[in-house]
Coordinates of C-alpha atoms in Angstrom, one line a residue:
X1 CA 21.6 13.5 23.6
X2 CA 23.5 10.8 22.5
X3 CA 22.4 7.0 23.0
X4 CA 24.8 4.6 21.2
X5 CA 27.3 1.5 22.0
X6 CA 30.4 3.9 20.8
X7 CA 33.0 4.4 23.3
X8 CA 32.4 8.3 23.7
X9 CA 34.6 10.6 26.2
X10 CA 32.7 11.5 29.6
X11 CA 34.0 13.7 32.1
X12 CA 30.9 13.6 34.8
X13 CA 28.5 10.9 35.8
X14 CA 25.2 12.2 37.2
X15 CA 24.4 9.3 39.3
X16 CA 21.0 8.6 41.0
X17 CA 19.9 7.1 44.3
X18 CA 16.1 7.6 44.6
X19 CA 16.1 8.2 48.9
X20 CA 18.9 10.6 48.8
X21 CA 19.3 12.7 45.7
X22 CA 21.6 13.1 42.5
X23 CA 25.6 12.8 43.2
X24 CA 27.7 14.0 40.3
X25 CA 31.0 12.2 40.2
X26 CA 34.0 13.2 38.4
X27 CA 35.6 10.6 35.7
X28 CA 39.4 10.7 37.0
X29 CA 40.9 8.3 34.6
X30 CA 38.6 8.1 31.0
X31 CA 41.0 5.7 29.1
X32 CA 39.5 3.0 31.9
X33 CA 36.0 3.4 30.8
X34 CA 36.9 2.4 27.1
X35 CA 36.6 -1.4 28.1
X36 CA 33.2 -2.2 29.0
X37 CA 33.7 -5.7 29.6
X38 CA 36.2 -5.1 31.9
X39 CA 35.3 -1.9 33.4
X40 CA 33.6 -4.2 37.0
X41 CA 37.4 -4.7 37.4
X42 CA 37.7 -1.3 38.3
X43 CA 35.3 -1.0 41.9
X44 CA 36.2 -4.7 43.1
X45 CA 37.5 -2.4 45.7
X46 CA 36.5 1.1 47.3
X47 CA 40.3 2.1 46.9
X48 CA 39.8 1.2 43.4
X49 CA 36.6 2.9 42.5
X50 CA 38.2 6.0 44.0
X51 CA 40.8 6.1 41.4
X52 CA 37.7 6.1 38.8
X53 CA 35.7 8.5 40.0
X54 CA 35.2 11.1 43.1
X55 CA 32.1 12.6 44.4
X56 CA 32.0 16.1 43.9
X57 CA 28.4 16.9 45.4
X58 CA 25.8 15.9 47.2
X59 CA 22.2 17.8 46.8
X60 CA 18.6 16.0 47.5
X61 CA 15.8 16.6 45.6
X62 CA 11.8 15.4 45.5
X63 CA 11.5 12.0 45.2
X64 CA 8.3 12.1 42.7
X65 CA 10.3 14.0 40.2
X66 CA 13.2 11.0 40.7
X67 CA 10.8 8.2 39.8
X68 CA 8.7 10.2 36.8
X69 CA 12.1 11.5 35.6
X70 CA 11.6 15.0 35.7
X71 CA 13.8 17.8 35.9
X72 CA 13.1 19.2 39.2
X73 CA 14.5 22.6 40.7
X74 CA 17.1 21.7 42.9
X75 CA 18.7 19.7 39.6
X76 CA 18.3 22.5 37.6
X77 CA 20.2 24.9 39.7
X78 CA 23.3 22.7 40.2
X79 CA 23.2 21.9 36.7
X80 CA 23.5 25.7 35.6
X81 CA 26.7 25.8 37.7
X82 CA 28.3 22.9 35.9
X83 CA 27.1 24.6 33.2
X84 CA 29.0 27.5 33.8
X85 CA 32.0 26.2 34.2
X86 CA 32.6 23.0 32.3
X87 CA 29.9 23.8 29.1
X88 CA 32.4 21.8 27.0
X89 CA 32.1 18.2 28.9
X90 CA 29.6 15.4 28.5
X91 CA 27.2 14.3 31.0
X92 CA 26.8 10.9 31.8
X93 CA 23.3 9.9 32.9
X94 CA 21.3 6.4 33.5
X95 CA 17.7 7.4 32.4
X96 CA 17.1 8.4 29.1
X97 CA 14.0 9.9 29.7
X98 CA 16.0 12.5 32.2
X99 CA 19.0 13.5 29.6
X100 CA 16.6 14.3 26.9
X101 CA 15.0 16.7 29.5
X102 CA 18.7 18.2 30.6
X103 CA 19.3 18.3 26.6
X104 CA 16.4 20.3 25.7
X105 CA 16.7 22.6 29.1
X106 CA 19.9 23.0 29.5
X107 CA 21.5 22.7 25.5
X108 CA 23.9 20.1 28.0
X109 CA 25.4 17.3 26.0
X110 CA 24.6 13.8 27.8
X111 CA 25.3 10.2 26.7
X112 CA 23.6 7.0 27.7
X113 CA 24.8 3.8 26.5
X114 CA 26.1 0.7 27.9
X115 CA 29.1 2.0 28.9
X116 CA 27.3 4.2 31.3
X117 CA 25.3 1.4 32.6
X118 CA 28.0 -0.7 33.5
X119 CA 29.8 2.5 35.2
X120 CA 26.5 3.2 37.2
X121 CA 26.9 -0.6 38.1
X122 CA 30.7 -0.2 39.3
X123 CA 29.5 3.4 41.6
X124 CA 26.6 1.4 43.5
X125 CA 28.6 -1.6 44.6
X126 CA 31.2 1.0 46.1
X127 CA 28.9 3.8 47.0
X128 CA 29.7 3.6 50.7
X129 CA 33.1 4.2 50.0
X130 CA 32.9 7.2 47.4
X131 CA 30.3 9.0 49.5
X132 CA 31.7 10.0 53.2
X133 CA 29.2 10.7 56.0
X134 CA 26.7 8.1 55.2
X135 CA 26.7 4.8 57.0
X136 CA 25.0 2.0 55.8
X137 CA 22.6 1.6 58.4
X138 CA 21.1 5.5 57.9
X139 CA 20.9 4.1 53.9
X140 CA 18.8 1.3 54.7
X141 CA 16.5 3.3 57.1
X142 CA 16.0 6.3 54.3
X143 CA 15.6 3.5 51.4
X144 CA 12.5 1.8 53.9
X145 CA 11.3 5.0 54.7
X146 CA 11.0 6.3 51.1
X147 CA 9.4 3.1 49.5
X148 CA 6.7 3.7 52.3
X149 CA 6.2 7.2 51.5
X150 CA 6.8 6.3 47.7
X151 CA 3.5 3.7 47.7
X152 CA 1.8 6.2 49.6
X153 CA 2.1 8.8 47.1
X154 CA 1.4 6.4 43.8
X155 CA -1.8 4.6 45.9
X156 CA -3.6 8.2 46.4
X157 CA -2.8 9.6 43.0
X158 CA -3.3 7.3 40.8
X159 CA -6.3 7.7 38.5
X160 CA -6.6 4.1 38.6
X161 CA -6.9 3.2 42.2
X162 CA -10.0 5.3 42.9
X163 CA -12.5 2.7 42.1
X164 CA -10.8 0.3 44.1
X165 CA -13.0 1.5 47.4
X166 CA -16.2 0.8 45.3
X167 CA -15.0 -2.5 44.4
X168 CA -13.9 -3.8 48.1
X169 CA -17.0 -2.6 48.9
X170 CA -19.7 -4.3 47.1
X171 CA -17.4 -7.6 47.7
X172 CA -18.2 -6.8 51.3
X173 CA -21.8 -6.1 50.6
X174 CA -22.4 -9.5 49.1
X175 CA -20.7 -11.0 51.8
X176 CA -22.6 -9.3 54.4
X177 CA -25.8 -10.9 52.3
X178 CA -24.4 -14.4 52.2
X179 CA -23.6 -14.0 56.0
X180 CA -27.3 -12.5 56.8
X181 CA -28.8 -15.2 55.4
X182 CA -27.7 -17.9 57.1
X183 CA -27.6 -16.3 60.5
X184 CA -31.4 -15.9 59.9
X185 CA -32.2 -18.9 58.8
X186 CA -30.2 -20.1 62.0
X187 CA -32.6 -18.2 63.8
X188 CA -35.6 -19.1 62.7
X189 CA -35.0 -22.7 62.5
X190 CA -33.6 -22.1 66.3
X191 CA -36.6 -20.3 67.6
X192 CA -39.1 -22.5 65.6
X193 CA -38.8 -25.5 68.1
X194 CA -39.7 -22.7 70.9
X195 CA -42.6 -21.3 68.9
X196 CA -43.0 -21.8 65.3
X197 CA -46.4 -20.5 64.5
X198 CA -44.3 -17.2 65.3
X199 CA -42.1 -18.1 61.5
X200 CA -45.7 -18.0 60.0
X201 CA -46.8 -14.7 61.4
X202 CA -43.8 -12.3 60.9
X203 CA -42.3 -12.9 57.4
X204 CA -40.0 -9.5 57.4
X205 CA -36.5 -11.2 58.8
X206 CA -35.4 -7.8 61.0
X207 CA -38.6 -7.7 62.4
X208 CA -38.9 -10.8 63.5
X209 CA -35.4 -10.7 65.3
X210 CA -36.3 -7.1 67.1
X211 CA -39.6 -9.4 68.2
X212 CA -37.5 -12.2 69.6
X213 CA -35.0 -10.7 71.1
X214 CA -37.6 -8.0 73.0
X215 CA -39.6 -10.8 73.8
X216 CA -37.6 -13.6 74.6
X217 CA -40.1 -16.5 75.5
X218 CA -42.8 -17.1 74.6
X219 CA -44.8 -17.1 77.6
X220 CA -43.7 -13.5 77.4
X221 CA -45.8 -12.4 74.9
X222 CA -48.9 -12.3 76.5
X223 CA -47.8 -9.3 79.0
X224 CA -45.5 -7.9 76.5
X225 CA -46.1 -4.2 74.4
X226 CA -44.6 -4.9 70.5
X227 CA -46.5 -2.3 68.9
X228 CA -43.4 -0.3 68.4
X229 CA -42.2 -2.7 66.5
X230 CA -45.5 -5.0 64.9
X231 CA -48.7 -3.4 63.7
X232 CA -51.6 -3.8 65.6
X233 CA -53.1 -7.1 63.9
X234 CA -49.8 -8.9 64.0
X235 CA -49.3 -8.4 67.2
X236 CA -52.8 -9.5 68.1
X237 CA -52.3 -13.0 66.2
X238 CA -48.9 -13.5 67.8
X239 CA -50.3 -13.0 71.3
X240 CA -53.0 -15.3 70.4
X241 CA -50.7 -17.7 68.9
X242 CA -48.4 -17.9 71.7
X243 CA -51.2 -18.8 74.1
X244 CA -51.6 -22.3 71.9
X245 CA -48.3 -22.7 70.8
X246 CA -47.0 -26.5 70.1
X247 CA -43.8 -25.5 70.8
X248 CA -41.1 -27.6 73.1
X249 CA -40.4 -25.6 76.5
X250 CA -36.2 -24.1 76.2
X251 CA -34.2 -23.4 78.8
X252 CA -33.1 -19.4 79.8
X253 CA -29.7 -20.3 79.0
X254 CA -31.1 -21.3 75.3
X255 CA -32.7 -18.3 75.1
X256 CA -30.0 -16.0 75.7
X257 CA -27.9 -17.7 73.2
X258 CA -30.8 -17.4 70.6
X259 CA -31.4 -13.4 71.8
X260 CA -26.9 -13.2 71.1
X261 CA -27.6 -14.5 67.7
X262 CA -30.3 -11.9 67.1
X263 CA -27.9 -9.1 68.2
X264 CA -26.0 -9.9 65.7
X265 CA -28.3 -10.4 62.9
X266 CA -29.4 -6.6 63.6
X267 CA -26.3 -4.9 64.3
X268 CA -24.9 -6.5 60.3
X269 CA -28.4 -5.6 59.0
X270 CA -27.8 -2.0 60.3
X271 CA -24.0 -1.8 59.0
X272 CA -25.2 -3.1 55.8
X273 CA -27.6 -0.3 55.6
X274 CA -24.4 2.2 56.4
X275 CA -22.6 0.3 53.5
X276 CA -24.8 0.4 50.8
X277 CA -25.8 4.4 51.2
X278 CA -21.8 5.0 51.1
X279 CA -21.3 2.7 47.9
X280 CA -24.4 4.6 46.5
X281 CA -22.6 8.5 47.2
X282 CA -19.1 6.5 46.1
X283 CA -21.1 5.2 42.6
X284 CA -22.8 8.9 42.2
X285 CA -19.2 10.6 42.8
X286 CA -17.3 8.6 40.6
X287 CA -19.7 6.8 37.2
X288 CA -22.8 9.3 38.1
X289 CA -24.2 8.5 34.2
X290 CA -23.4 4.7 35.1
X291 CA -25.0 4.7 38.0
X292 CA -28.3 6.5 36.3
X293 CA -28.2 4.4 33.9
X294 CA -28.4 0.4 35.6
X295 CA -28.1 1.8 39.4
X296 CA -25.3 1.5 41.6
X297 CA -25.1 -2.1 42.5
X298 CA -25.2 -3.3 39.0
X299 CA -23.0 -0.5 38.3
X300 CA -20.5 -1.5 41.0
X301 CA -20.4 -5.2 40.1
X302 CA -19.5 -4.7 36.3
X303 CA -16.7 -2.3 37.7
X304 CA -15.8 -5.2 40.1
X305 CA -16.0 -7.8 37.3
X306 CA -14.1 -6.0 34.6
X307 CA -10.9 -4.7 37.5
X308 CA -11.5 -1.1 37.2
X309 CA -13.6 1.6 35.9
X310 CA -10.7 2.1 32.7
X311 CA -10.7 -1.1 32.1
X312 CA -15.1 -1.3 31.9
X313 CA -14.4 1.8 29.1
X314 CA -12.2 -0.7 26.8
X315 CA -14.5 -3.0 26.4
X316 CA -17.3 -2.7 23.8
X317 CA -21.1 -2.7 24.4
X318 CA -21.6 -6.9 23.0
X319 CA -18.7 -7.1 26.5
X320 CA -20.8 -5.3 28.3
X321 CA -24.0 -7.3 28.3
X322 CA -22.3 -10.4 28.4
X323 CA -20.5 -9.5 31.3
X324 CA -20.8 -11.9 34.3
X325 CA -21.8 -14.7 31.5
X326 CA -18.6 -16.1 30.3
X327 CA -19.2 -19.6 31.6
X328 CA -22.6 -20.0 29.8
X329 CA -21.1 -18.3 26.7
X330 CA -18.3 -20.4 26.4
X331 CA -20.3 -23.1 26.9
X332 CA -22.8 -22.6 24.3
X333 CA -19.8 -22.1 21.5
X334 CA -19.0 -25.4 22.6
X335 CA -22.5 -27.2 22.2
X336 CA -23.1 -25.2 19.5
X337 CA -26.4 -23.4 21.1
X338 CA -27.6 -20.6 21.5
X339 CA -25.5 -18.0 23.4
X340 CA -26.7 -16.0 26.2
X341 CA -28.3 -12.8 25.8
X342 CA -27.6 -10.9 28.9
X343 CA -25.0 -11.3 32.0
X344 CA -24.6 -9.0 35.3
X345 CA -27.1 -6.8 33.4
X346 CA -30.0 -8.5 33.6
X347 CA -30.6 -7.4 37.2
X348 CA -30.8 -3.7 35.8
X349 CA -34.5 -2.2 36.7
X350 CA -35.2 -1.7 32.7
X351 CA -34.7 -5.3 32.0
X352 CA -36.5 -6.4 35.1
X353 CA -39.6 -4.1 33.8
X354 CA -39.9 -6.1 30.4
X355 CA -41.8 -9.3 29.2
X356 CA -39.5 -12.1 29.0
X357 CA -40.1 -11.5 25.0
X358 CA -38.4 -8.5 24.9
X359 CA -35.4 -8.8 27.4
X360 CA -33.1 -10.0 24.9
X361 CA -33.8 -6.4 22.7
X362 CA -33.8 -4.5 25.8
X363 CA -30.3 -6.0 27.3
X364 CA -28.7 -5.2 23.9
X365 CA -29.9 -1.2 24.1
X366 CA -29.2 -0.9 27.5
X367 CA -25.7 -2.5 27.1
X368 CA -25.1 0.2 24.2
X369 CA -25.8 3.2 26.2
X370 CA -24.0 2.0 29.3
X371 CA -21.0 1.9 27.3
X372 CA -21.6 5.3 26.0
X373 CA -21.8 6.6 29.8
X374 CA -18.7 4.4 31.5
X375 CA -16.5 5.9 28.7
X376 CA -17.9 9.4 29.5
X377 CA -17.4 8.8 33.0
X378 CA -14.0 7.1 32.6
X379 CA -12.8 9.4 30.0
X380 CA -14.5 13.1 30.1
X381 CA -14.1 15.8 32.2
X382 CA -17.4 16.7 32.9
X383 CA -19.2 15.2 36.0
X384 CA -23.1 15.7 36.0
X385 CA -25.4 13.1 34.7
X386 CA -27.4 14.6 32.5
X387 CA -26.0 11.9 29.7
X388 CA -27.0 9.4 31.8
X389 CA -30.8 10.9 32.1
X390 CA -31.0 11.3 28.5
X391 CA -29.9 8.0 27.5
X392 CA -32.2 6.3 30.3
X393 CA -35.1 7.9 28.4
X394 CA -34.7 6.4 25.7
X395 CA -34.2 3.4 26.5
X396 CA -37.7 3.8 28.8
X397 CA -38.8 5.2 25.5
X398 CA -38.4 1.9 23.6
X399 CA -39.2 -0.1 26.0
X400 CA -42.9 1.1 26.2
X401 CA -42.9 1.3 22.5
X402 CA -41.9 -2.3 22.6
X403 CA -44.9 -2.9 25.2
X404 CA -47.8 -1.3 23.9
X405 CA -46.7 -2.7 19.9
X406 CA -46.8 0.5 18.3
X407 CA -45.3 2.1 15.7
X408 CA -43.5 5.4 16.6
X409 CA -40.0 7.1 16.0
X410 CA -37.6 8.0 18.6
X411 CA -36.4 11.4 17.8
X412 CA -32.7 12.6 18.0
X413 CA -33.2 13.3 21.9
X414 CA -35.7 10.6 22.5
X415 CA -38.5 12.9 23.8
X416 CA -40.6 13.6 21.0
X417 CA -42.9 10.9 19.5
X418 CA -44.2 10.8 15.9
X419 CA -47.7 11.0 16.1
X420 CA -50.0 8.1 14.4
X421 CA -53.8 7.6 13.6
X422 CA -55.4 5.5 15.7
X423 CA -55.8 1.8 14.5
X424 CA -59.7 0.6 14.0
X425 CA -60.7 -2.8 13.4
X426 CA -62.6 -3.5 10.2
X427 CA -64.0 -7.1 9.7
X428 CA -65.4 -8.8 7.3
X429 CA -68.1 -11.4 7.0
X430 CA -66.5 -13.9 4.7
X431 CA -68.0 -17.9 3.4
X432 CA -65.9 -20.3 3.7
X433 CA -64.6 -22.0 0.4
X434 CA -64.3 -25.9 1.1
X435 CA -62.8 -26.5 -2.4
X436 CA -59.8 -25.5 -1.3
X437 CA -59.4 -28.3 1.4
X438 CA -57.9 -31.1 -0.9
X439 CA -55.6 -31.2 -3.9
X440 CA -56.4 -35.2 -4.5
X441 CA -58.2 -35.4 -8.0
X442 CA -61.8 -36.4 -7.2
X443 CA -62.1 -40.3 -8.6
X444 CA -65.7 -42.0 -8.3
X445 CA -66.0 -44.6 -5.7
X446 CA -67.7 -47.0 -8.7
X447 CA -66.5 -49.2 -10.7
X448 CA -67.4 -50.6 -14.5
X449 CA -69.0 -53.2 -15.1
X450 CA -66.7 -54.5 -17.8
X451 CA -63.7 -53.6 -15.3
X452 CA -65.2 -55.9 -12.7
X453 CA -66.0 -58.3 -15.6
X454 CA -62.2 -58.6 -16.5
X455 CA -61.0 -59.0 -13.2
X456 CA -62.8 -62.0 -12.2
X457 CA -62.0 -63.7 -15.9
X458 CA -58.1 -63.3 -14.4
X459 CA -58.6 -64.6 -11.1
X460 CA -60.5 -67.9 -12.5
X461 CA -57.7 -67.9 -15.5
X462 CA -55.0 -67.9 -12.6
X463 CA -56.6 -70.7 -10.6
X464 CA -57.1 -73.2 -13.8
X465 CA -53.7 -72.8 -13.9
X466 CA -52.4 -73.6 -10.3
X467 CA -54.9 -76.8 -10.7
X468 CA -53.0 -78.0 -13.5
X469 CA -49.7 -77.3 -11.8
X470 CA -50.8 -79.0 -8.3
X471 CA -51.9 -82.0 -10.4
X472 CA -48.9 -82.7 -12.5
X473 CA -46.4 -81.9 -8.5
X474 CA -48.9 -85.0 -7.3
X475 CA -48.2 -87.3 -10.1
X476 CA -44.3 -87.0 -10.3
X477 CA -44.2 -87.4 -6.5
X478 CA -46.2 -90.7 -7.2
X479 CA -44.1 -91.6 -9.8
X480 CA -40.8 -91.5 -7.6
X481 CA -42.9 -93.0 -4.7
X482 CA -43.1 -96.4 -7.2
X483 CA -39.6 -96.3 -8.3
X484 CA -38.2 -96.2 -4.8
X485 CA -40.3 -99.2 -3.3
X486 CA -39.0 -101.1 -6.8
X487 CA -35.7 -100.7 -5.8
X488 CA -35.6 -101.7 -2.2
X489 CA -37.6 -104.6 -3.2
X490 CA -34.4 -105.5 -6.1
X491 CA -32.4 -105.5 -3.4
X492 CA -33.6 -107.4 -1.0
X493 CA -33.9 -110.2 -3.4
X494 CA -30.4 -110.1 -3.9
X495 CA -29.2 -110.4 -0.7
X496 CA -31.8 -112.9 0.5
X497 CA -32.7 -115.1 -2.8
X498 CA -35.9 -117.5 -2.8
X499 CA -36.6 -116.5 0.9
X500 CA -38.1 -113.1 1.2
X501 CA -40.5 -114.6 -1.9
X502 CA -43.3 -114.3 0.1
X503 CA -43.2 -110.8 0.0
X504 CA -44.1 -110.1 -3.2

């Protein structure tokens, strides 16, 4: 097969519409196809594109085979025939995929390049015209019909698409929770202003909406039978209750509104119940080693969470238990904490069953061996889940080892234990060593005499000496005390003369 830019000599154009079949066109004029700039120039016009190229048959042929580019039958039969008689010409064709097919099949020469492209291009703006017996309305009608058909086909055989009931449906199975809740809070907080020593009672939320909406009133109670539905000592301490009930009186209208609301708690209740067996048979049909392994909700939401049971394969076991987590991880790597150690798989029952010391050790096993068994679900062939068995085992096998703080070996298939001598206390009377409390030299709290001798010579040394400096301070402060009244006295006599005598 040749693929190239090279203006190369073609004589037919195999030319493909998916909703009706392959039309091979003769090339009437080749010396017009050596332009491919200027080859559009040649269908402006259906009179034009006739001059190019003629149909010379029309055959249909499966769809599927169309879109996967396959060589199907019917295309192999007519392509014998032109075989046959025109061996020598090329063979113009759009996919590449389909002329390497024709070339290995057929030993039929066929050329894609862009000269062909822009030749398909110029036959599909003027395919009406080259093509008698086909209006344009029937061509829209078969083109709608096909694409339905088309999806169809690629939505129920696509290996990819067959989770995508398990994931719609634990969506709807945590909806239908969220829902159920509030509805029953509605209706006990609604009923509680009737009689709410009732609330106290019945603590199971379905029972206590079968109750109410049997029952109605309260006053009802008394002459009512609910032993199909309570056990005998409940329904002894509701009767009881109701007799002395500080509830406000409702009217009947109330009442029927608050037994509607009960309907409806019990009818989701009961389709919820439907749901969650047929997500469990989907889970056991599809990821039966998953579903061993964590169960089939937690199964189903780490298929929900990753977008498909393929996509759950590619990631690695540390993606796996971190699943569900990605806010908390993220933010950690920003705060520079530490990280989280377990995500959508910390509601698995093995994690559940361990001490909050060991969930971290148990998360990261479990996450190992759940990526072992969604790639053998994804990827093998076999569907039982004896995988899933064994590697549940072992992780129940470590996990009790991890419990009871012993020291055993897991064998290759995690059944056998190695045996170990049973641990006996020995103790010994020991006496306790109070050297050992302080690593301060031992000083005697005593002093010399001479030591205390010295000392006191110092201090009184030190205060002779202040004496002597406090006694010279006093006598130059006296000294400039004197000059100063000298002086003020000069002056006045200056200024004043004989008068100011007197005060001297």
């Amino acid at each position: 097969m040749y693929i190239g830019s090279k203006s190369v000599s073609v004589n037919l154009v195999l030319f493909k519409i998916v909703c009706c079949g392959f039309f091979p066109l003769q090339v009437l004029n080749e010396k017009k196809l050596q332009e491919v700039d200027s080859l559009w120039k040649e269908f402006e016009t259906p009179e034009k594109g006739k001059e190019t190229a003629f149909l010379v048959f029309l055959f249909y042929t499966a769809s599927t085979a169309l879109v996967e580019g396959k060589l199907s039958k019917n295309l192999k039969k007519i392509l014998k025939k032109i075989v046959a008689k025109d061996a020598h010409e090329q063979l113009a064709v759009a996919d590449a995929k389909l002329g390497g097919v024709i070339k290995e099949k057929l030993n039929l020469s066929c050329i894609h390049s862009p000269m062909v492209t822009e030749l398909m291009r110029g036959i599909r703006s003027q395919i009406e015209g080259l093509i008698t017996g086909l209006p344009s309305r029937e061509m829209a009608a078969m083109c709608l019909g096909l694409a339905h058909s088309l999806s169809r086909y690629k939505l129920k055989f696509s290996p990819d698409k067959v989770d995508t009931m398990i994931i719609q449906a634990i969506s709807l199975l945590d909806d239908l929770d969220k829902e159920l809740n509030n509805y029953i809070m509605r209706c006990r907080e609604w009923y509680g202003w009737h009689f709410p020593e009732l609330g106290k009672i019945i603590t199971d939320n379905l029972m206590y909406c079968k109750c109410v909406r049997k029952v109605g009133d309260r006053s009802n109670f008394a002459s009512s039978d609910v032993s199909d539905i309570l056990p005998e000592e409940l329904e002894e301490d509701v009767k009881a209750a109701a007799e002395i009930s500080m509830g406000t009186e409702v009217s009947e209208e109330d009442i029927n509104n608050i037994i509607h609301l009960c309907d409806q708690v019990i009818e989701i209740s009961e389709y919820r119940t439907q749901l969650y067996d047929y997500l469990k048979n989907r889970m056991m049909a599809i990821a039966p080693n998953l579903t061993v392994m964590v169960g089939e909700l937690v199964g189903a939401r780490l298929i929900a969470h990753a977008g498909s049971l393929l996509n759950l394969a590619k990631h690695p076991a540390s993606t796996v238990q971190l699943l569900g987590a990605e806010k908390a991880l993220f933010r950690a790597l920003k705060t520079k904490r530490d990280t989280p150690k377990f995500g959508l798989i910390y509601h698995a029952s093995l994690v559940g069953q361990s001490n909050t010391k060991n969930k971290g050790k148990i998360s990261r096993m479990l996450a190992a061996k759940t990526a072992l068994t969604i790639r053998y679900d994804a990827l093998g062939e076999n569907t039982s889940a004896e995988m899933g068995a064994e590697n549940r085992l072992k992780v129940e096998t470590r996990l009790r080892l991890l419990e009871e703080r012993g020291i055993r070996r897991i064998s290759g298939t995690g059944k056998a234990l190695a045996k170990t001598d049973k641990y006996q206390n020995k103790s010994e009377v020991k006496v306790y060593d109070p050297s050992g409390d302080s690593t301060l030299p031992v000083v005697s709290k005593k002093r010399k005499i001479q030591e205390v001798d010295e000392q006191d010579t110092e201090v009184a040394v030190k205060a002779k000496k202040f004496k002597a400096e406090m006694k010279g301070w006093l006598l130059y402060l006296c000294c400039c005390h004197v000059i100063v009244c000298i002086v003020q006295l000069g002056l006045l006599k200056l200024n004043y003369g004989h008068s100011c005598s007197f005060l001297l």
